[in-house]
PDB file of C-alpha atoms in Angstrom:
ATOM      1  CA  UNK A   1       8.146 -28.686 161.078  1.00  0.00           C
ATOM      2  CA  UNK A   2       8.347 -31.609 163.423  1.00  0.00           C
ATOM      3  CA  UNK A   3      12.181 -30.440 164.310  1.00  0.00           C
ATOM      4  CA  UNK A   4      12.337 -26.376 164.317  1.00  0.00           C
ATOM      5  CA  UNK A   5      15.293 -25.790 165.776  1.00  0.00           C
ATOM      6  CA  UNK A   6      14.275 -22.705 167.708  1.00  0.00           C
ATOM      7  CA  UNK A   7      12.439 -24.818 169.942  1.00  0.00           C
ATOM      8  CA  UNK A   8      14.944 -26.695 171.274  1.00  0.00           C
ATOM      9  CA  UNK A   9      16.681 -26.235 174.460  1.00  0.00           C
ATOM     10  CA  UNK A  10      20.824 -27.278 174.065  1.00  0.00           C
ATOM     11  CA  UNK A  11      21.250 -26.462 177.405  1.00  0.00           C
ATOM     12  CA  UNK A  12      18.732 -28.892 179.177  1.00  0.00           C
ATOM     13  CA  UNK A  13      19.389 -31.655 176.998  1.00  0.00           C
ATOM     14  CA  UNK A  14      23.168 -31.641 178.029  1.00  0.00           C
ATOM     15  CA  UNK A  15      22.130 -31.199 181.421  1.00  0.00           C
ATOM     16  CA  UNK A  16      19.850 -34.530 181.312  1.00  0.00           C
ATOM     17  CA  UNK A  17      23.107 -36.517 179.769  1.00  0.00           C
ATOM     18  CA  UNK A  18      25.545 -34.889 181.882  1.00  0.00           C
ATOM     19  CA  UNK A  19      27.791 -33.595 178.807  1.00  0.00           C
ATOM     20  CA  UNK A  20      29.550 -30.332 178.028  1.00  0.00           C
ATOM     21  CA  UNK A  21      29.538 -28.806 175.119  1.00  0.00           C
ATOM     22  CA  UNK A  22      31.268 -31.142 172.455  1.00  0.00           C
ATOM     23  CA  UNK A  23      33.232 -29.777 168.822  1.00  0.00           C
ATOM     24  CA  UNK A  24      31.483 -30.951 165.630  1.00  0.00           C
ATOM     25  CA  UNK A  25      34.305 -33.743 165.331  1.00  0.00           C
ATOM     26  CA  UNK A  26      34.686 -37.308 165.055  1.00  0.00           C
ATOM     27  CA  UNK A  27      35.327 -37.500 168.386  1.00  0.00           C
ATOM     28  CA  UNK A  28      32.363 -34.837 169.242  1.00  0.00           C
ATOM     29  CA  UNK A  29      30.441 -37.095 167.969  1.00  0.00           C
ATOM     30  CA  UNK A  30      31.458 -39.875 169.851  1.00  0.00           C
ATOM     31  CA  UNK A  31      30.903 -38.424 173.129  1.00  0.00           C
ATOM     32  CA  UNK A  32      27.597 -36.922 172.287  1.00  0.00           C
ATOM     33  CA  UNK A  33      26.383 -40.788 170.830  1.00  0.00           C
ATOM     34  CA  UNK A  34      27.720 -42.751 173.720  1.00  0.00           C
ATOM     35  CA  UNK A  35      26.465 -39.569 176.271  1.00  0.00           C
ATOM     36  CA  UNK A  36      22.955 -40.102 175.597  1.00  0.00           C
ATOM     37  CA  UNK A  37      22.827 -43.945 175.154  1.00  0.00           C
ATOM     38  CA  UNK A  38      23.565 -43.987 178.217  1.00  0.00           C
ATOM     39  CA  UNK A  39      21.890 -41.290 179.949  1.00  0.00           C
ATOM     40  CA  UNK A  40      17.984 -41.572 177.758  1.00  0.00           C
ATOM     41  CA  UNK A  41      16.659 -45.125 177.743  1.00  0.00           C
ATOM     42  CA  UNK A  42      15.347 -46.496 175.093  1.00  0.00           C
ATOM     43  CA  UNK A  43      11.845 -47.472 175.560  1.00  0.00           C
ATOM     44  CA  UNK A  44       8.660 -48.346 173.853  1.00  0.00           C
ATOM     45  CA  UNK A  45       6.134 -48.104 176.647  1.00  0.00           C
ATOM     46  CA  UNK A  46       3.785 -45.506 175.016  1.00  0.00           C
ATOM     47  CA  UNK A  47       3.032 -47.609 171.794  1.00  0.00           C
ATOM     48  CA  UNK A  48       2.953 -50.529 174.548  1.00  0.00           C
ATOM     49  CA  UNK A  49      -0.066 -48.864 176.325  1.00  0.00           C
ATOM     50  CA  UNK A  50      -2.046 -47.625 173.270  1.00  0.00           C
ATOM     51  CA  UNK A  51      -0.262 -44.275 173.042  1.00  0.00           C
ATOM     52  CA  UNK A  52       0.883 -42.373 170.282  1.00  0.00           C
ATOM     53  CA  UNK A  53       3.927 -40.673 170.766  1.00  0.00           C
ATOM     54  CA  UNK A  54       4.969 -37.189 169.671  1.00  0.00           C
ATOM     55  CA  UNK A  55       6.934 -36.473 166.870  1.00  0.00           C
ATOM     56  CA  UNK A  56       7.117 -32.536 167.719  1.00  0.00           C
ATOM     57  CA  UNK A  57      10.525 -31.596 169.147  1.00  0.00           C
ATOM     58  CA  UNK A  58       9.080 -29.772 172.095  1.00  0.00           C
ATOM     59  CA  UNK A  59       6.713 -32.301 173.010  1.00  0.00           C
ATOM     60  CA  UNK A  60      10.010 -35.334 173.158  1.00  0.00           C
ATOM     61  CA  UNK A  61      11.547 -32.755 174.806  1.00  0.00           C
ATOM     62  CA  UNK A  62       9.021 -32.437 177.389  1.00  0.00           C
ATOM     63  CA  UNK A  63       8.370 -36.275 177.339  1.00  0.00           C
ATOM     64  CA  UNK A  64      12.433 -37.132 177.701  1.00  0.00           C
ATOM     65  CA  UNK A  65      14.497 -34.115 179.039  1.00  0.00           C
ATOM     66  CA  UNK A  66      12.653 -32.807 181.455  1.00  0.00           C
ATOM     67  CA  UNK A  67      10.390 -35.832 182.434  1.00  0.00           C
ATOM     68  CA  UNK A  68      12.478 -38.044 182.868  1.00  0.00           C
ATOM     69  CA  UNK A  69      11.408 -40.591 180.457  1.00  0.00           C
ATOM     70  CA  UNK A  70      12.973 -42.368 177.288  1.00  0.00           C
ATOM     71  CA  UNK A  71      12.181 -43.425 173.646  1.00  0.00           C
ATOM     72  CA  UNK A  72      12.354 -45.167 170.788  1.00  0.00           C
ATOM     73  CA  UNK A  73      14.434 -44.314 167.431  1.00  0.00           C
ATOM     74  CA  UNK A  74      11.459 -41.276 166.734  1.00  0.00           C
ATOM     75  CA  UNK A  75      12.238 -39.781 170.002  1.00  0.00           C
ATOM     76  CA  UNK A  76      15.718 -40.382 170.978  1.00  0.00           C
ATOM     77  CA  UNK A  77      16.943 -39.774 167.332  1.00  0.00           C
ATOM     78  CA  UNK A  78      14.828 -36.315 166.983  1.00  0.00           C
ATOM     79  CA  UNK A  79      17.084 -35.177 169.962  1.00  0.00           C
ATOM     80  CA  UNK A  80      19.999 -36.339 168.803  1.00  0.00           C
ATOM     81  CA  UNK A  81      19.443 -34.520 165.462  1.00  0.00           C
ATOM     82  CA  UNK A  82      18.540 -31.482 167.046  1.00  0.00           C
ATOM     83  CA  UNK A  83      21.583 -31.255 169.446  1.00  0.00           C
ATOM     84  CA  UNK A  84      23.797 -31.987 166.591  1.00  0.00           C
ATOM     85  CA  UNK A  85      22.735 -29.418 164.433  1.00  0.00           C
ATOM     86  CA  UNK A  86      22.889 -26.693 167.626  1.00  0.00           C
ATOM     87  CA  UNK A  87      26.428 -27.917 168.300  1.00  0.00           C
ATOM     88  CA  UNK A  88      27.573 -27.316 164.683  1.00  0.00           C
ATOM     89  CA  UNK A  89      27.269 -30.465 162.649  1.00  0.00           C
ATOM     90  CA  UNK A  90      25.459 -31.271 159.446  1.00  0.00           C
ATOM     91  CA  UNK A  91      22.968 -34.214 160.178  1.00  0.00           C
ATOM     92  CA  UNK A  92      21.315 -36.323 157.249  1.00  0.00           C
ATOM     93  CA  UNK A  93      18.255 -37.948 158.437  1.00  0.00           C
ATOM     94  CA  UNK A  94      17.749 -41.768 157.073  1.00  0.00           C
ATOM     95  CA  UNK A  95      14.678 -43.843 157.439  1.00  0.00           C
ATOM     96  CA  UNK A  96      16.119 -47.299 157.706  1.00  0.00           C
ATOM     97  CA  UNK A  97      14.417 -50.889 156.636  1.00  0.00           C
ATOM     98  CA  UNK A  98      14.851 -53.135 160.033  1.00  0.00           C
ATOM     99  CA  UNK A  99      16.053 -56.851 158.699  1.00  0.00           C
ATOM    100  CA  UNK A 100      16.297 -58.440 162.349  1.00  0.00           C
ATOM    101  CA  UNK A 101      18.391 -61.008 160.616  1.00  0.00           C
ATOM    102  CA  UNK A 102      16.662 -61.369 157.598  1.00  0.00           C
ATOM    103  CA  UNK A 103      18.026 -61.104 153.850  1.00  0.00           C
ATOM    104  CA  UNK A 104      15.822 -57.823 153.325  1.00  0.00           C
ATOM    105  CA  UNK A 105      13.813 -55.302 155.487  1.00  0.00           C
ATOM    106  CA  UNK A 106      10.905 -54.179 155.916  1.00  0.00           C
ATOM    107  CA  UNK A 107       8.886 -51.131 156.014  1.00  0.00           C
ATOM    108  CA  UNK A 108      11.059 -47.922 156.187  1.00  0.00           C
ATOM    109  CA  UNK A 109      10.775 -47.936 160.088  1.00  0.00           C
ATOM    110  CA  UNK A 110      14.050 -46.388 161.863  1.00  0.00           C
ATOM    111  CA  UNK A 111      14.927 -43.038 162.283  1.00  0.00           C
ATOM    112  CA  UNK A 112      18.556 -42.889 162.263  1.00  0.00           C
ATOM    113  CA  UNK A 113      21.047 -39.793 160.913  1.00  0.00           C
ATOM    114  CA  UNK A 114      24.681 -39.908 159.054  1.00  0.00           C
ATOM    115  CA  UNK A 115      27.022 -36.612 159.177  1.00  0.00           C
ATOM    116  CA  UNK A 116      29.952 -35.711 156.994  1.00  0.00           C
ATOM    117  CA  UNK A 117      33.312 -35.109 159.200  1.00  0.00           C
ATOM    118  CA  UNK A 118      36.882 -34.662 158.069  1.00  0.00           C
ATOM    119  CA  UNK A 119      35.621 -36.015 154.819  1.00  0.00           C
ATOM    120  CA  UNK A 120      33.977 -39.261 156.057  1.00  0.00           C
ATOM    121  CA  UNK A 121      29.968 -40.098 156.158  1.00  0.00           C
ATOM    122  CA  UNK A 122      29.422 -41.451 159.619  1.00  0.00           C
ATOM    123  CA  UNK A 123      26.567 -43.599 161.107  1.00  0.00           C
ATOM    124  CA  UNK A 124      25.030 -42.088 163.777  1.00  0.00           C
ATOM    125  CA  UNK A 125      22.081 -43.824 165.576  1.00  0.00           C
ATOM    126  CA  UNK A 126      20.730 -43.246 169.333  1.00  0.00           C
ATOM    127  CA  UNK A 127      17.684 -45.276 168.913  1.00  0.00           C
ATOM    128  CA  UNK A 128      18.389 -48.572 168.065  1.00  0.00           C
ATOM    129  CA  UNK A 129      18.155 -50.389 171.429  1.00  0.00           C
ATOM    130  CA  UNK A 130      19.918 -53.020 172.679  1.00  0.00           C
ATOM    131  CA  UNK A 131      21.733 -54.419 169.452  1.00  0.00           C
ATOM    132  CA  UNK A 132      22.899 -51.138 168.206  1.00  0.00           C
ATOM    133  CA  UNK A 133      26.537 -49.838 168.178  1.00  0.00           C
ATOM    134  CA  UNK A 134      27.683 -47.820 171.405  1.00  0.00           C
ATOM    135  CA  UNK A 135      29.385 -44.829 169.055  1.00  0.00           C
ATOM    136  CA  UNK A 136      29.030 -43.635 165.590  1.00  0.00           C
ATOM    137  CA  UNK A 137      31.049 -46.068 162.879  1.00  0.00           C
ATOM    138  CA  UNK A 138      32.470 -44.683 159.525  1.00  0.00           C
ATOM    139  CA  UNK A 139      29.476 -45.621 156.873  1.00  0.00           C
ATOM    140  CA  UNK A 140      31.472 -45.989 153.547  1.00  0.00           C
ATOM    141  CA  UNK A 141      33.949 -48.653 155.820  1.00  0.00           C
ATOM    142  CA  UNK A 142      33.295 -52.273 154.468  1.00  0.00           C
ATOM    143  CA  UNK A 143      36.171 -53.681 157.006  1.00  0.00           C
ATOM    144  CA  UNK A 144      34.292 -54.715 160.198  1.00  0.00           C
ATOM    145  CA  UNK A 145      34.374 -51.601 162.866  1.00  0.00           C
ATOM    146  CA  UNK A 146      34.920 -52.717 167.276  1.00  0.00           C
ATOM    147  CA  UNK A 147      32.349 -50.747 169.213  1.00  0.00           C
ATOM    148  CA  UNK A 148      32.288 -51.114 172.877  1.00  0.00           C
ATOM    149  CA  UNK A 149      29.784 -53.202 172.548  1.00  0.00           C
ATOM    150  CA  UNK A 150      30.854 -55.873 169.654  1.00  0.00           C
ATOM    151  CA  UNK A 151      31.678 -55.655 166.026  1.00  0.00           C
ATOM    152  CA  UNK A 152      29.990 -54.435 163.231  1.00  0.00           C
ATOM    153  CA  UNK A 153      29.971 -53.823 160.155  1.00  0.00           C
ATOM    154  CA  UNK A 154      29.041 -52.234 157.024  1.00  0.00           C
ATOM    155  CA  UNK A 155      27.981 -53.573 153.197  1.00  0.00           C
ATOM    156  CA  UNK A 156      26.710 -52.721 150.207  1.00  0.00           C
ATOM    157  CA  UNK A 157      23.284 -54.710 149.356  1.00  0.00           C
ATOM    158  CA  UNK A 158      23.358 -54.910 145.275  1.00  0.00           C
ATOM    159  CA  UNK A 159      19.938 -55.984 144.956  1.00  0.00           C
ATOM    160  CA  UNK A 160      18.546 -53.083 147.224  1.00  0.00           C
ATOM    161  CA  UNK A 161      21.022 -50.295 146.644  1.00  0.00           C
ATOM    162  CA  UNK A 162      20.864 -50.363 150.409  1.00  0.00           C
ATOM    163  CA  UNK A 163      23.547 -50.023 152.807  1.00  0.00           C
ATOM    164  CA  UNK A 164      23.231 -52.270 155.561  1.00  0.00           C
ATOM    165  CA  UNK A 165      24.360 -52.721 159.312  1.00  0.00           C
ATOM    166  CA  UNK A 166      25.308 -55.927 161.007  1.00  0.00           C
ATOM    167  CA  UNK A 167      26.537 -57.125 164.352  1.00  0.00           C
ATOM    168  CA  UNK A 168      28.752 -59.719 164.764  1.00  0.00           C
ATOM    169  CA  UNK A 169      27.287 -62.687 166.573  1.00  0.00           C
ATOM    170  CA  UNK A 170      27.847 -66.110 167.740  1.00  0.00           C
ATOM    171  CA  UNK A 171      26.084 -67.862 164.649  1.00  0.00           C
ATOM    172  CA  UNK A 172      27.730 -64.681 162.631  1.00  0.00           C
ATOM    173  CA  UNK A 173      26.472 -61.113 160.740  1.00  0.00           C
ATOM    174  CA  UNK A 174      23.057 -60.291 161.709  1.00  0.00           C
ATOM    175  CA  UNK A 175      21.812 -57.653 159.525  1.00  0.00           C
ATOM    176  CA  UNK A 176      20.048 -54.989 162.160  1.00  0.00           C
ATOM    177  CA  UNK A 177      18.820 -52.741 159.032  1.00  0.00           C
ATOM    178  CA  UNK A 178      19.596 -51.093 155.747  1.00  0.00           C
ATOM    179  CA  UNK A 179      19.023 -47.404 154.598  1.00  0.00           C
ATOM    180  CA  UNK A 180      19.530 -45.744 151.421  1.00  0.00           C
ATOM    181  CA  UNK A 181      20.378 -41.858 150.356  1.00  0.00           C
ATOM    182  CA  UNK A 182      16.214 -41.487 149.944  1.00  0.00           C
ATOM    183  CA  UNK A 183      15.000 -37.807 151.050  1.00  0.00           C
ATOM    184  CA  UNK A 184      13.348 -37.812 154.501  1.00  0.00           C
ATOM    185  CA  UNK A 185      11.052 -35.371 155.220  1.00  0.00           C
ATOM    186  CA  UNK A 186       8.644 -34.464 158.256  1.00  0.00           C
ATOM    187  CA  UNK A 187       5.925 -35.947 156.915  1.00  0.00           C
ATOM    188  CA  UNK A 188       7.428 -39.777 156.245  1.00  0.00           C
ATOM    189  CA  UNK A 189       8.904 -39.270 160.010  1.00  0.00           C
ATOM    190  CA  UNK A 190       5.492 -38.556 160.879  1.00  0.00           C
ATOM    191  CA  UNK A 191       3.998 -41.692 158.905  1.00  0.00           C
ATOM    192  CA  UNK A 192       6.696 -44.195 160.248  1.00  0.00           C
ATOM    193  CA  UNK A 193       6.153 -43.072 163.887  1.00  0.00           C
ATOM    194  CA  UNK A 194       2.235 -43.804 163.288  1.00  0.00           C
ATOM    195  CA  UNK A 195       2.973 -47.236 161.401  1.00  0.00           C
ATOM    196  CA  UNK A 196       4.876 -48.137 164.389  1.00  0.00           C
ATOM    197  CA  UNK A 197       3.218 -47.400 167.027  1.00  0.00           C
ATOM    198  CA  UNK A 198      -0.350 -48.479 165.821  1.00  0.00           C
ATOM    199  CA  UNK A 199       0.139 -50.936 162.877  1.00  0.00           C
ATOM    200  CA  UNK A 200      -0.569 -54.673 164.616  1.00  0.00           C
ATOM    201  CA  UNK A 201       2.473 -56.151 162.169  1.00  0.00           C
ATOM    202  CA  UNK A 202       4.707 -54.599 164.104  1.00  0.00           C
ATOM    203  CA  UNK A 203       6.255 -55.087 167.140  1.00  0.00           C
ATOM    204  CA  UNK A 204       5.711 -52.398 169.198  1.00  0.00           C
ATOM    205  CA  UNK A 205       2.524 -52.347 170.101  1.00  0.00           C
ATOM    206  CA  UNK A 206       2.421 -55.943 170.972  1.00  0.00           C
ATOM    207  CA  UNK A 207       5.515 -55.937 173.142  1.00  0.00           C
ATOM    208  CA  UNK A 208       7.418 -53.891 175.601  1.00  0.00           C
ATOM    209  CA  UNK A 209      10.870 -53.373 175.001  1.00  0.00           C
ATOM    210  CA  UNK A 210      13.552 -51.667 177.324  1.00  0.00           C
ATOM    211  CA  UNK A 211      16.994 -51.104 176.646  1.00  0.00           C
ATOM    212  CA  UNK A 212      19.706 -49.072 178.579  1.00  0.00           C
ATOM    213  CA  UNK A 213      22.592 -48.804 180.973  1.00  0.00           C
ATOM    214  CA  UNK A 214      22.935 -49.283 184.910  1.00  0.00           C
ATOM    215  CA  UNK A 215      27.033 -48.157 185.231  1.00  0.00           C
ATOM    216  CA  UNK A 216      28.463 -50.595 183.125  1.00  0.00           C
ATOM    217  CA  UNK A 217      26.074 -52.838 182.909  1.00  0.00           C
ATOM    218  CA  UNK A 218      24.283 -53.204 179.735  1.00  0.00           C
ATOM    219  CA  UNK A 219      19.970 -53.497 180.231  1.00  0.00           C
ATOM    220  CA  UNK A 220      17.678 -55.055 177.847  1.00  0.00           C
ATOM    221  CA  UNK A 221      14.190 -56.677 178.533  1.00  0.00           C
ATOM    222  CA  UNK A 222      11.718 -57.651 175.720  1.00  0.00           C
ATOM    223  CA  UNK A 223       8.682 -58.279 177.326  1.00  0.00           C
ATOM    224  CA  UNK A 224       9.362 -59.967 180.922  1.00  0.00           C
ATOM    225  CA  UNK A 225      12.949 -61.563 179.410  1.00  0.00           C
ATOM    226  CA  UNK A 226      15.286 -59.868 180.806  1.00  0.00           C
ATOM    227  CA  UNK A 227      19.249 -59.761 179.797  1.00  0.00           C
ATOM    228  CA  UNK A 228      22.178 -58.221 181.753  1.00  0.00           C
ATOM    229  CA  UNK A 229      25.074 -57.371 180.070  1.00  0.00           C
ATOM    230  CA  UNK A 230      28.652 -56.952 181.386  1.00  0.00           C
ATOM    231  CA  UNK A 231      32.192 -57.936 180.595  1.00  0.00           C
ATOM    232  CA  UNK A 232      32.210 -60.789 181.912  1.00  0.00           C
ATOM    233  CA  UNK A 233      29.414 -61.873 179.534  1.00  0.00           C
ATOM    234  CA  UNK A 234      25.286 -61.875 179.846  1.00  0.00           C
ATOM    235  CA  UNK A 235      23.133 -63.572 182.199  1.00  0.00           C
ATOM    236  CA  UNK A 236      19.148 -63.942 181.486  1.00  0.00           C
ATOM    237  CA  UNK A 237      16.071 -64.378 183.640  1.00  0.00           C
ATOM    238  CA  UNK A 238      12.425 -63.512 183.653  1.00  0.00           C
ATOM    239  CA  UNK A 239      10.826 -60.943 185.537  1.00  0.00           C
ATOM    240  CA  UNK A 240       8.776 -62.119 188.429  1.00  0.00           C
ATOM    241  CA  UNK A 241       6.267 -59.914 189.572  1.00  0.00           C
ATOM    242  CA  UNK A 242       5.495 -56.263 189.439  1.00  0.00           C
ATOM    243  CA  UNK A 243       7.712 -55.038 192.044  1.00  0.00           C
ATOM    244  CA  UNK A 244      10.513 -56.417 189.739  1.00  0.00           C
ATOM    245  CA  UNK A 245       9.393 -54.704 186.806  1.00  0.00           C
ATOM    246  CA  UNK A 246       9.245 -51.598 188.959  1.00  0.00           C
ATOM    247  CA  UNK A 247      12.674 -52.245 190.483  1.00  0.00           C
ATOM    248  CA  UNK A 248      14.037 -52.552 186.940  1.00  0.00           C
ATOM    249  CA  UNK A 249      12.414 -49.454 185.263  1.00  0.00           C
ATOM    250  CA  UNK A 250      11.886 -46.935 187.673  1.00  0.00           C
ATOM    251  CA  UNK A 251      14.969 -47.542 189.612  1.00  0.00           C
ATOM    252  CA  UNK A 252      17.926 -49.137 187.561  1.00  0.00           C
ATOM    253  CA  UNK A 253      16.539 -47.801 184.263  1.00  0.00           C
ATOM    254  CA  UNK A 254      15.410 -44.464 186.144  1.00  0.00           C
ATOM    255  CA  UNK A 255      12.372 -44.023 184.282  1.00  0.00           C
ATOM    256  CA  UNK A 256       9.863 -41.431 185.768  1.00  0.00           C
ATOM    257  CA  UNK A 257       6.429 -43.714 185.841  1.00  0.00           C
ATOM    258  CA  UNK A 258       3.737 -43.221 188.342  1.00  0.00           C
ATOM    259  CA  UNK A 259       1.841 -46.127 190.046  1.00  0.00           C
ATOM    260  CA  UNK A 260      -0.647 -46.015 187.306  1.00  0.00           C
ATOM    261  CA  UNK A 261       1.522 -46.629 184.615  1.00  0.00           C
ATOM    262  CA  UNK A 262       3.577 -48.736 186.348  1.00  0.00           C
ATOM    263  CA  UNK A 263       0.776 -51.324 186.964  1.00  0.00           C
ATOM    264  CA  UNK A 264      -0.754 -51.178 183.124  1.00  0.00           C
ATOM    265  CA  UNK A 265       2.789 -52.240 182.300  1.00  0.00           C
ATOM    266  CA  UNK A 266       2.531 -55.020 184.781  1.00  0.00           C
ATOM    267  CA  UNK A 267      -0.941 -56.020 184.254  1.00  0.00           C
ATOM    268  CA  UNK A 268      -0.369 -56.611 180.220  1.00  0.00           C
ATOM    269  CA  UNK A 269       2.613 -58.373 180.989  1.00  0.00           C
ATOM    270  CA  UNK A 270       1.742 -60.659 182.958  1.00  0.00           C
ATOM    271  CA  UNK A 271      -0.953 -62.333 180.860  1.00  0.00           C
ATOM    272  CA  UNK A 272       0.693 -65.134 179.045  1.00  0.00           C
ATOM    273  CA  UNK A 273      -0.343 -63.939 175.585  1.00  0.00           C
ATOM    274  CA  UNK A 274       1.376 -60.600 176.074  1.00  0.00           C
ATOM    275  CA  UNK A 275      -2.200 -58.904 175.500  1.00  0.00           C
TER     276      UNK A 275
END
């Protein structure tokens, strides 16, 4: 089992996002989502570097609670699965097509969960990066839904059977991905994470992605582009030199690197090809 629940230590992970205990609510859920986006970073530095990363609970445990590191949708979404079904609720795991604005998706490559409450299926999703919605939105709602951190919304795709999230942009919806009521098991987890992390068509191991939160400030760099959200709107620039990067992910992201990894990152980055 890639998620035994016995393994799994409720008590550290709340400690690492600085949450009590919540009630297997609606609004549980809410404060758990929005508790660990901003608390875990989302990152895809392993894959970046050649790694593989765990799928094993205690392993992204290790990795991400006590070490002080983030994850992408494998990772964060494993936790956030496990600490839902410790604090009482019923988690559905989905593997999702990603559409980055496209008309369909592709490989099922996003881990991300719905949950039945007060007789409503919500979306829940902690490892969707920068785009993704702050809290959990109802997933049978078609009426667009106000995050935090923009509107979204919901929609049946007829030709795919899929429902499908977008976010509501300047040039209008752009579909983020679509999932269906498919059966997940360990094993396709365990397939996605390697397709992802190894498979050259896709994006992780070719480029370093960051997401998170510095107080209320929103953080998301893909490669050396680097956007800051706030309310007043985003700002963009590129990274400069290593002690930037370093600046950025050890210290406003507060990821736990050492000097070694710290200058891999730097050294792929800074070639022009992103190689």
């Amino acid at each position: 089992m890639l998620f035994p629940m016995r393994d799994f230590d409720l008590s550290a992970y709340l400690r690492r996002i600085g949450l009590a205990p919540v009630a297997a609510t609606p609004e549980g859920l809410r404060t758990l989502q929005t508790a660990q986006l901003r608390a875990l970073p989302f990152e895809s530095i392993d894959p970046y570097l050649g790694r593989l990363p765990a799928t094993d609970l205690p392993a992204i445990a290790a990795k991400i609670v006590t070490g002080g590191r983030g994850g992408y949708c494998f990772e964060l979404n494993a936790l956030l699965h496990a600490a839902m079904q410790a604090l009482g609720f019923a988690p559905r795991r989905h593997l999702a097509r990603v559409r980055k604005g496209l008309p369909r998706g592709g490989p099922r490559s996003h881990l991300m969960m719905t949950c039945r409450l007060d007789g409503e299926t919500w979306l829940a999703d902690a490892g969707c990066g920068g785009p993704g919605p702050l809290v959990p939105l109802r997933a049978d709602e078609d009426a667009p839904q106000q995050a935090p951190n923009g509107r979204y919304r919901l929609w049946t795709d007829a030709a795919t059977g899929e429902r499908v999230l977008d976010k509501e942009t300047g040039d209008g919806w752009f579909p983020l991905y679509g999932f269906d009521a498919a059966h997940v098991g360990d094993m396709d987890i365990e397939a996605a994470n390697y397709i992802c992390a190894t498979w050259s068509a896709m994006p992780f191991p070719n480029h370093l992605m960051l997401a998170g939160f510095d107080g209320d400030t929103r953080i998301g760099l893909f490669d050396r582009q680097l956007t800051l959200g706030t309310r007043a709107g985003e700002t963009r620039e590129e990274l400069a030199d290593a002690d930037a990067f370093a600046a950025l992910a050890s210290g406003r992201l507060g990821l736990r690197l050492d000097d070694t990894e710290l200058a891999a990152i730097w050294n792929r980055l800074s070639r022009t090809d992103g190689r």
